[in-house]
PDB file of C-alpha atoms in Angstrom:
ATOM      1  CA  MET X   1      70.265 144.987 124.631  1.00 45.00           C
ATOM      2  CA  LEU X   2      71.798 146.395 121.456  1.00 41.00           C
ATOM      3  CA  PHE X   3      75.292 146.056 122.945  1.00 40.00           C
ATOM      4  CA  LEU X   4      74.610 142.416 123.913  1.00 39.00           C
ATOM      5  CA  SER X   5      73.301 141.646 120.416  1.00 44.00           C
ATOM      6  CA  LEU X   6      76.455 143.063 118.851  1.00 39.00           C
ATOM      7  CA  LEU X   7      78.601 140.877 121.108  1.00 39.00           C
ATOM      8  CA  VAL X   8      76.672 137.738 120.128  1.00 40.00           C
ATOM      9  CA  PHE X   9      76.877 138.670 116.421  1.00 40.00           C
ATOM     10  CA  GLY X  10      80.626 139.246 116.676  1.00 44.00           C
ATOM     11  CA  ALA X  11      81.127 135.935 118.415  1.00 41.00           C
ATOM     12  CA  SER X  12      79.206 134.149 115.675  1.00 41.00           C
ATOM     13  CA  LEU X  13      81.531 135.658 113.055  1.00 38.00           C
ATOM     14  CA  VAL X  14      84.588 134.388 114.942  1.00 36.00           C
ATOM     15  CA  HIS X  15      83.201 130.844 114.998  1.00 37.00           C
ATOM     16  CA  ALA X  16      82.108 131.016 111.371  1.00 40.00           C
ATOM     17  CA  ARG X  17      85.570 132.100 110.141  1.00 35.00           C
ATOM     18  CA  PRO X  18      88.236 130.368 112.240  1.00 37.00           C
ATOM     19  CA  ALA X  19      91.852 131.464 111.846  1.00 36.00           C
ATOM     20  CA  GLN X  20      93.665 129.523 109.133  1.00 34.00           C
ATOM     21  CA  THR X  21      96.941 127.989 110.297  1.00 36.00           C
ATOM     22  CA  ARG X  22      99.326 125.589 108.524  1.00 40.00           C
ATOM     23  CA  ALA X  23      99.567 122.315 110.400  1.00 43.00           C
ATOM     24  CA  ALA X  24     103.117 121.305 111.270  1.00 79.00           C
ATOM     25  CA  SER X  25     104.305 118.227 109.401  1.00 94.00           C
ATOM     26  CA  ALA X  26     107.352 116.001 109.622  1.00 98.00           C
ATOM     27  CA  PHE X  27     107.617 115.861 105.819  1.00 98.00           C
ATOM     28  CA  VAL X  28     105.519 115.246 102.719  1.00 98.00           C
ATOM     29  CA  ASP X  29     106.229 112.259 100.491  1.00 98.00           C
ATOM     30  CA  PRO X  30     107.848 113.825  97.403  1.00 98.00           C
ATOM     31  CA  THR X  31     106.013 111.478  95.050  1.00 98.00           C
ATOM     32  CA  THR X  32     102.621 112.946  96.015  1.00 97.00           C
ATOM     33  CA  GLY X  33     103.648 116.218  94.362  1.00 98.00           C
ATOM     34  CA  GLY X  34     105.362 114.764  91.314  1.00 98.00           C
ATOM     35  CA  GLY X  35     108.796 114.451  92.912  1.00 98.00           C
ATOM     36  CA  SER X  36     111.019 111.506  93.696  1.00 98.00           C
ATOM     37  CA  TRP X  37     112.994 109.913  96.522  1.00 98.00           C
ATOM     38  CA  LEU X  38     115.950 109.756  94.134  1.00 98.00           C
ATOM     39  CA  ASP X  39     117.902 112.898  93.329  1.00 98.00           C
ATOM     40  CA  VAL X  40     119.378 113.484  89.881  1.00 97.00           C
ATOM     41  CA  ALA X  41     123.013 112.368  89.623  1.00 95.00           C
ATOM     42  CA  GLY X  42     123.162 111.897  85.859  1.00 89.00           C
ATOM     43  CA  THR X  43     121.018 111.043  82.879  1.00 91.00           C
ATOM     44  CA  GLY X  44     118.344 108.621  84.035  1.00 94.00           C
ATOM     45  CA  VAL X  45     119.964 107.842  87.387  1.00 97.00           C
ATOM     46  CA  GLY X  46     119.869 109.240  90.899  1.00 97.00           C
ATOM     47  CA  GLU X  47     120.918 108.629  94.478  1.00 98.00           C
ATOM     48  CA  PRO X  48     118.460 107.834  97.271  1.00 98.00           C
ATOM     49  CA  MET X  49     117.502 110.533  99.747  1.00 98.00           C
ATOM     50  CA  ASN X  50     117.566 107.946 102.472  1.00 98.00           C
ATOM     51  CA  VAL X  51     117.514 110.122 105.612  1.00 98.00           C
ATOM     52  CA  VAL X  52     114.980 112.857 106.421  1.00 98.00           C
ATOM     53  CA  ILE X  53     115.438 115.425 109.175  1.00 98.00           C
ATOM     54  CA  SER X  54     111.862 115.957 110.327  1.00 98.00           C
ATOM     55  CA  GLY X  55     110.173 119.330 109.943  1.00 98.00           C
ATOM     56  CA  LEU X  56     109.062 118.819 113.567  1.00 98.00           C
ATOM     57  CA  SER X  57     112.673 119.110 114.717  1.00 98.00           C
ATOM     58  CA  SER X  58     113.828 122.238 116.552  1.00 98.00           C
ATOM     59  CA  PRO X  59     113.589 125.067 113.985  1.00 97.00           C
ATOM     60  CA  ALA X  60     117.220 126.068 114.527  1.00 98.00           C
ATOM     61  CA  VAL X  61     118.351 122.645 113.293  1.00 98.00           C
ATOM     62  CA  LEU X  62     116.633 123.130 109.931  1.00 98.00           C
ATOM     63  CA  THR X  63     118.591 126.233 108.894  1.00 98.00           C
ATOM     64  CA  ASP X  64     121.791 126.082 106.823  1.00 97.00           C
ATOM     65  CA  ASP X  65     123.938 126.897 109.859  1.00 97.00           C
ATOM     66  CA  GLY X  66     121.851 124.580 112.008  1.00 98.00           C
ATOM     67  CA  ILE X  67     122.264 121.465 109.880  1.00 98.00           C
ATOM     68  CA  THR X  68     125.992 122.178 109.564  1.00 97.00           C
ATOM     69  CA  ASN X  69     126.398 122.389 113.347  1.00 97.00           C
ATOM     70  CA  PHE X  70     124.342 119.222 113.845  1.00 98.00           C
ATOM     71  CA  ALA X  71     126.470 117.494 111.214  1.00 97.00           C
ATOM     72  CA  ARG X  72     129.581 118.423 113.171  1.00 96.00           C
ATOM     73  CA  ALA X  73     128.015 116.928 116.295  1.00 97.00           C
ATOM     74  CA  ILE X  74     127.705 113.566 114.523  1.00 97.00           C
ATOM     75  CA  GLY X  75     131.076 113.443 112.765  1.00 95.00           C
ATOM     76  CA  PHE X  76     130.661 115.457 109.548  1.00 95.00           C
ATOM     77  CA  SER X  77     131.771 118.892 108.414  1.00 92.00           C
ATOM     78  CA  THR X  78     132.042 121.198 105.403  1.00 89.00           C
ATOM     79  CA  GLU X  79     134.187 120.214 102.455  1.00 73.00           C
ATOM     80  CA  CYS X  80     137.960 120.492 102.550  1.00 78.00           C
ATOM     81  CA  PHE X  81     138.811 124.209 102.379  1.00 54.00           C
ATOM     82  CA  ASP X  82     135.221 124.719 101.114  1.00 60.00           C
ATOM     83  CA  ILE X  83     136.277 123.354  97.726  1.00 54.00           C
ATOM     84  CA  HIS X  84     133.687 121.257  95.907  1.00 51.00           C
ATOM     85  CA  LEU X  85     134.713 119.214  92.887  1.00 53.00           C
ATOM     86  CA  GLY X  86     132.075 117.993  90.482  1.00 57.00           C
ATOM     87  CA  ALA X  87     128.635 119.278  89.590  1.00 72.00           C
ATOM     88  CA  PRO X  88     125.993 119.550  92.319  1.00 87.00           C
ATOM     89  CA  GLN X  89     123.132 117.086  92.258  1.00 96.00           C
ATOM     90  CA  SER X  90     119.511 118.234  92.220  1.00 98.00           C
ATOM     91  CA  ALA X  91     116.190 116.918  93.512  1.00 98.00           C
ATOM     92  CA  ASN X  92     112.457 117.440  93.173  1.00 98.00           C
ATOM     93  CA  LEU X  93     110.865 117.113  96.603  1.00 98.00           C
ATOM     94  CA  GLY X  94     107.316 117.473  95.309  1.00 98.00           C
ATOM     95  CA  ASP X  95     106.914 120.815  97.065  1.00 98.00           C
ATOM     96  CA  GLY X  96     106.294 122.966  94.003  1.00 98.00           C
ATOM     97  CA  ASN X  97     109.869 124.170  93.619  1.00 98.00           C
ATOM     98  CA  GLY X  98     110.676 121.694  90.872  1.00 98.00           C
ATOM     99  CA  GLN X  99     114.242 120.498  90.418  1.00 98.00           C
ATOM    100  CA  VAL X 100     116.534 122.325  92.862  1.00 98.00           C
ATOM    101  CA  ASN X 101     120.276 121.944  93.445  1.00 97.00           C
ATOM    102  CA  GLN X 102     121.589 120.627  96.740  1.00 97.00           C
ATOM    103  CA  THR X 103     121.903 123.151  99.544  1.00 96.00           C
ATOM    104  CA  VAL X 104     125.201 121.847 100.890  1.00 95.00           C
ATOM    105  CA  GLU X 105     127.379 118.732 100.887  1.00 94.00           C
ATOM    106  CA  LEU X 106     128.948 117.533 104.119  1.00 94.00           C
ATOM    107  CA  ARG X 107     131.629 114.908 104.614  1.00 92.00           C
ATOM    108  CA  GLN X 108     132.913 112.658 107.375  1.00 92.00           C
ATOM    109  CA  ASP X 109     135.527 114.559 109.374  1.00 87.00           C
ATOM    110  CA  PHE X 110     137.261 111.742 111.297  1.00 82.00           C
ATOM    111  CA  GLY X 111     137.182 113.716 114.542  1.00 81.00           C
ATOM    112  CA  SER X 112     138.464 117.038 113.196  1.00 75.00           C
ATOM    113  CA  SER X 113     135.786 119.528 112.131  1.00 75.00           C
ATOM    114  CA  SER X 114     138.461 121.850 110.708  1.00 71.00           C
ATOM    115  CA  ILE X 115     140.539 119.611 108.413  1.00 77.00           C
ATOM    116  CA  GLY X 116     139.131 116.104 108.757  1.00 72.00           C
ATOM    117  CA  THR X 117     137.134 116.276 105.534  1.00 76.00           C
ATOM    118  CA  CYS X 118     140.405 116.665 103.623  1.00 81.00           C
ATOM    119  CA  LEU X 119     141.228 113.147 104.820  1.00 76.00           C
ATOM    120  CA  GLU X 120     137.810 111.924 103.651  1.00 77.00           C
ATOM    121  CA  SER X 121     138.518 113.359 100.217  1.00 70.00           C
ATOM    122  CA  LEU X 122     141.689 111.243 100.107  1.00 75.00           C
ATOM    123  CA  ILE X 123     140.712 107.944 101.704  1.00 72.00           C
ATOM    124  CA  GLY X 124     136.935 107.978 101.253  1.00 76.00           C
ATOM    125  CA  GLY X 125     134.197 107.744 103.851  1.00 87.00           C
ATOM    126  CA  ASN X 126     130.660 108.850 104.519  1.00 92.00           C
ATOM    127  CA  HIS X 127     129.078 111.970 103.039  1.00 92.00           C
ATOM    128  CA  PHE X 128     125.651 113.467 102.373  1.00 96.00           C
ATOM    129  CA  ARG X 129     123.886 116.101 100.300  1.00 97.00           C
ATOM    130  CA  VAL X 130     121.114 118.263 101.751  1.00 98.00           C
ATOM    131  CA  PHE X 131     117.863 119.239 100.037  1.00 98.00           C
ATOM    132  CA  ARG X 132     115.172 121.393 101.722  1.00 98.00           C
ATOM    133  CA  GLN X 133     111.411 120.854 101.292  1.00 98.00           C
ATOM    134  CA  ASN X 134     109.989 124.379 101.449  1.00 97.00           C
ATOM    135  CA  GLY X 135     107.841 125.045  98.370  1.00 98.00           C
ATOM    136  CA  THR X 136     104.256 126.270  98.487  1.00 97.00           C
ATOM    137  CA  MET X 137     102.881 122.750  97.947  1.00 97.00           C
ATOM    138  CA  ALA X 138     104.751 121.244 100.912  1.00 98.00           C
ATOM    139  CA  ASP X 139     106.377 123.866 103.118  1.00 97.00           C
ATOM    140  CA  THR X 140     107.531 121.501 105.853  1.00 98.00           C
ATOM    141  CA  GLY X 141     111.113 122.709 106.216  1.00 98.00           C
ATOM    142  CA  ALA X 142     112.204 119.056 106.329  1.00 98.00           C
ATOM    143  CA  LEU X 143     115.712 118.265 105.125  1.00 98.00           C
ATOM    144  CA  PHE X 144     116.178 115.314 102.775  1.00 98.00           C
ATOM    145  CA  LEU X 145     119.674 113.831 102.914  1.00 98.00           C
ATOM    146  CA  ALA X 146     121.230 111.707 100.189  1.00 98.00           C
ATOM    147  CA  VAL X 147     123.740 109.699 102.232  1.00 98.00           C
ATOM    148  CA  SER X 148     126.356 107.296 100.922  1.00 96.00           C
ATOM    149  CA  LYS X 149     129.773 105.877 101.682  1.00 95.00           C
ATOM    150  CA  GLU X 150     132.338 106.469  98.945  1.00 88.00           C
ATOM    151  CA  GLU X 151     135.680 105.070  97.837  1.00 80.00           C
ATOM    152  CA  ASN X 152     138.998 106.917  98.012  1.00 71.00           C
ATOM    153  CA  VAL X 153     140.244 109.437  95.467  1.00 67.00           C
ATOM    154  CA  ALA X 154     142.145 106.764  93.528  1.00 61.00           C
ATOM    155  CA  GLU X 155     138.809 105.043  92.885  1.00 56.00           C
ATOM    156  CA  GLY X 156     137.250 108.293  91.716  1.00 59.00           C
ATOM    157  CA  HIS X 157     135.000 108.636  94.775  1.00 62.00           C
ATOM    158  CA  THR X 158     132.578 106.045  93.448  1.00 81.00           C
ATOM    159  CA  ILE X 159     130.188 104.514  95.965  1.00 93.00           C
ATOM    160  CA  VAL X 160     131.322 101.391  97.830  1.00 94.00           C
ATOM    161  CA  ALA X 161     129.363  98.158  97.470  1.00 94.00           C
ATOM    162  CA  ASN X 162     126.021  98.579  99.310  1.00 97.00           C
ATOM    163  CA  GLY X 163     127.222 102.119 100.019  1.00 97.00           C
ATOM    164  CA  TYR X 164     123.819 103.810 100.119  1.00 98.00           C
ATOM    165  CA  ASN X 165     122.431 101.534 102.831  1.00 98.00           C
ATOM    166  CA  ILE X 166     125.760 101.518 104.700  1.00 98.00           C
ATOM    167  CA  GLY X 167     126.117 105.301 104.584  1.00 97.00           C
ATOM    168  CA  ARG X 168     122.565 105.809 105.836  1.00 98.00           C
ATOM    169  CA  ASP X 169     122.929 103.338 108.680  1.00 98.00           C
ATOM    170  CA  ASN X 170     126.281 104.759 109.789  1.00 97.00           C
ATOM    171  CA  LEU X 171     124.901 108.303 109.894  1.00 98.00           C
ATOM    172  CA  VAL X 172     121.824 107.236 111.855  1.00 98.00           C
ATOM    173  CA  SER X 173     123.932 105.263 114.320  1.00 98.00           C
ATOM    174  CA  ALA X 174     126.048 108.364 114.971  1.00 98.00           C
ATOM    175  CA  ALA X 175     123.025 110.655 115.293  1.00 98.00           C
ATOM    176  CA  VAL X 176     120.575 108.793 117.551  1.00 98.00           C
ATOM    177  CA  GLY X 177     120.795 109.707 121.218  1.00 98.00           C
ATOM    178  CA  THR X 178     122.555 112.728 122.702  1.00 98.00           C
ATOM    179  CA  THR X 179     125.277 114.572 120.778  1.00 98.00           C
ATOM    180  CA  SER X 180     126.757 118.053 120.978  1.00 98.00           C
ATOM    181  CA  PHE X 181     128.966 120.570 119.217  1.00 97.00           C
ATOM    182  CA  ASP X 182     129.962 124.179 119.919  1.00 97.00           C
ATOM    183  CA  GLY X 183     127.808 124.402 123.040  1.00 98.00           C
ATOM    184  CA  VAL X 184     124.644 123.009 121.401  1.00 98.00           C
ATOM    185  CA  THR X 185     123.278 119.668 122.642  1.00 98.00           C
ATOM    186  CA  TYR X 186     120.975 117.549 120.492  1.00 98.00           C
ATOM    187  CA  SER X 187     118.584 114.732 121.327  1.00 98.00           C
ATOM    188  CA  THR X 188     117.723 112.626 118.280  1.00 98.00           C
ATOM    189  CA  THR X 189     115.204 109.834 117.720  1.00 98.00           C
ATOM    190  CA  SER X 190     114.665 107.726 114.611  1.00 98.00           C
ATOM    191  CA  GLU X 191     111.830 106.014 112.762  1.00 98.00           C
ATOM    192  CA  THR X 192     112.122 103.707 109.757  1.00 98.00           C
ATOM    193  CA  LEU X 193     110.103 104.712 106.680  1.00 98.00           C
ATOM    194  CA  THR X 194     109.685 101.285 105.157  1.00 98.00           C
ATOM    195  CA  GLY X 195     109.471 100.878 101.401  1.00 98.00           C
ATOM    196  CA  VAL X 196     109.257 104.540 100.405  1.00 98.00           C
ATOM    197  CA  MET X 197     111.471 103.736  97.398  1.00 98.00           C
ATOM    198  CA  PRO X 198     111.477 100.659  95.173  1.00 96.00           C
ATOM    199  CA  ALA X 199     114.112  98.221  96.374  1.00 98.00           C
ATOM    200  CA  GLY X 200     116.823  97.199  93.922  1.00 98.00           C
ATOM    201  CA  THR X 201     118.961  98.963  91.341  1.00 98.00           C
ATOM    202  CA  ASP X 202     116.388 100.466  88.948  1.00 97.00           C
ATOM    203  CA  GLY X 203     117.337 104.098  88.306  1.00 97.00           C
ATOM    204  CA  VAL X 204     119.985 104.098  91.046  1.00 97.00           C
ATOM    205  CA  ASN X 205     123.383 105.642  90.316  1.00 96.00           C
ATOM    206  CA  HIS X 206     126.268 103.166  89.827  1.00 93.00           C
ATOM    207  CA  GLY X 207     123.756 100.284  89.735  1.00 96.00           C
ATOM    208  CA  ILE X 208     124.071  99.775  93.501  1.00 97.00           C
ATOM    209  CA  ALA X 209     121.040  98.156  95.096  1.00 98.00           C
ATOM    210  CA  ILE X 210     119.060  99.892  97.840  1.00 98.00           C
ATOM    211  CA  ASP X 211     116.642  98.337 100.313  1.00 98.00           C
ATOM    212  CA  GLY X 212     113.957 100.976  99.669  1.00 98.00           C
ATOM    213  CA  ASN X 213     113.868 102.337 103.215  1.00 98.00           C
ATOM    214  CA  ALA X 214     114.585 105.801 104.558  1.00 98.00           C
ATOM    215  CA  ILE X 215     115.104 106.883 108.155  1.00 98.00           C
ATOM    216  CA  LEU X 216     113.228 109.817 109.702  1.00 98.00           C
ATOM    217  CA  LEU X 217     115.262 111.668 112.345  1.00 98.00           C
ATOM    218  CA  THR X 218     113.650 114.109 114.756  1.00 98.00           C
ATOM    219  CA  VAL X 219     116.313 116.367 116.259  1.00 98.00           C
ATOM    220  CA  GLN X 220     115.571 118.474 119.308  1.00 98.00           C
ATOM    221  CA  ILE X 221     117.930 121.004 120.845  1.00 98.00           C
ATOM    222  CA  ASP X 222     118.095 120.460 124.614  1.00 94.00           C
TER     223      ASP X 222
END
């Protein structure tokens, strides 16, 4: 009887104190933690983080190497000879980390993952900056991408007209469906996050209007 009583008592303790686990989440809206959907590109202006790689994607995609390989599968690669000109941009993703510099910047490679981004640096094209949401207030692992299409070097790499919306839509078009690089195959779905940013030009770098939407991509490795 004593043994049975101990078993019942132990079971009651288990039910009274369930194991604490962190629920998986696609992302947390940066504004709920004091952050913003605009990064910081200069005094009083920023660029929209208009694509989010979901924290529910395959974990390998969300690493530095993983996002670089996925980028190569959809037509982007690292900067020409790993040379970055200009100061990095920063962002507050409302995760408790405050303002943090971009993790990496990736550029359109025009079909050549080795030297194609050198061509992008000359003639312009699509590019994006990566920011990771991993602070103690919102440890989702989601990647926020600031995507835009830029002019050629003669134009100082400014953003083309409507370049934030165009850059976002071009990246999403390349990503959705099945893609692959270096033996890794990806299956990607998209969801529109309507109105997460104010539409228009207020606070947006170069005074280029945005539609206020972001796209959530969930990327699974097959």
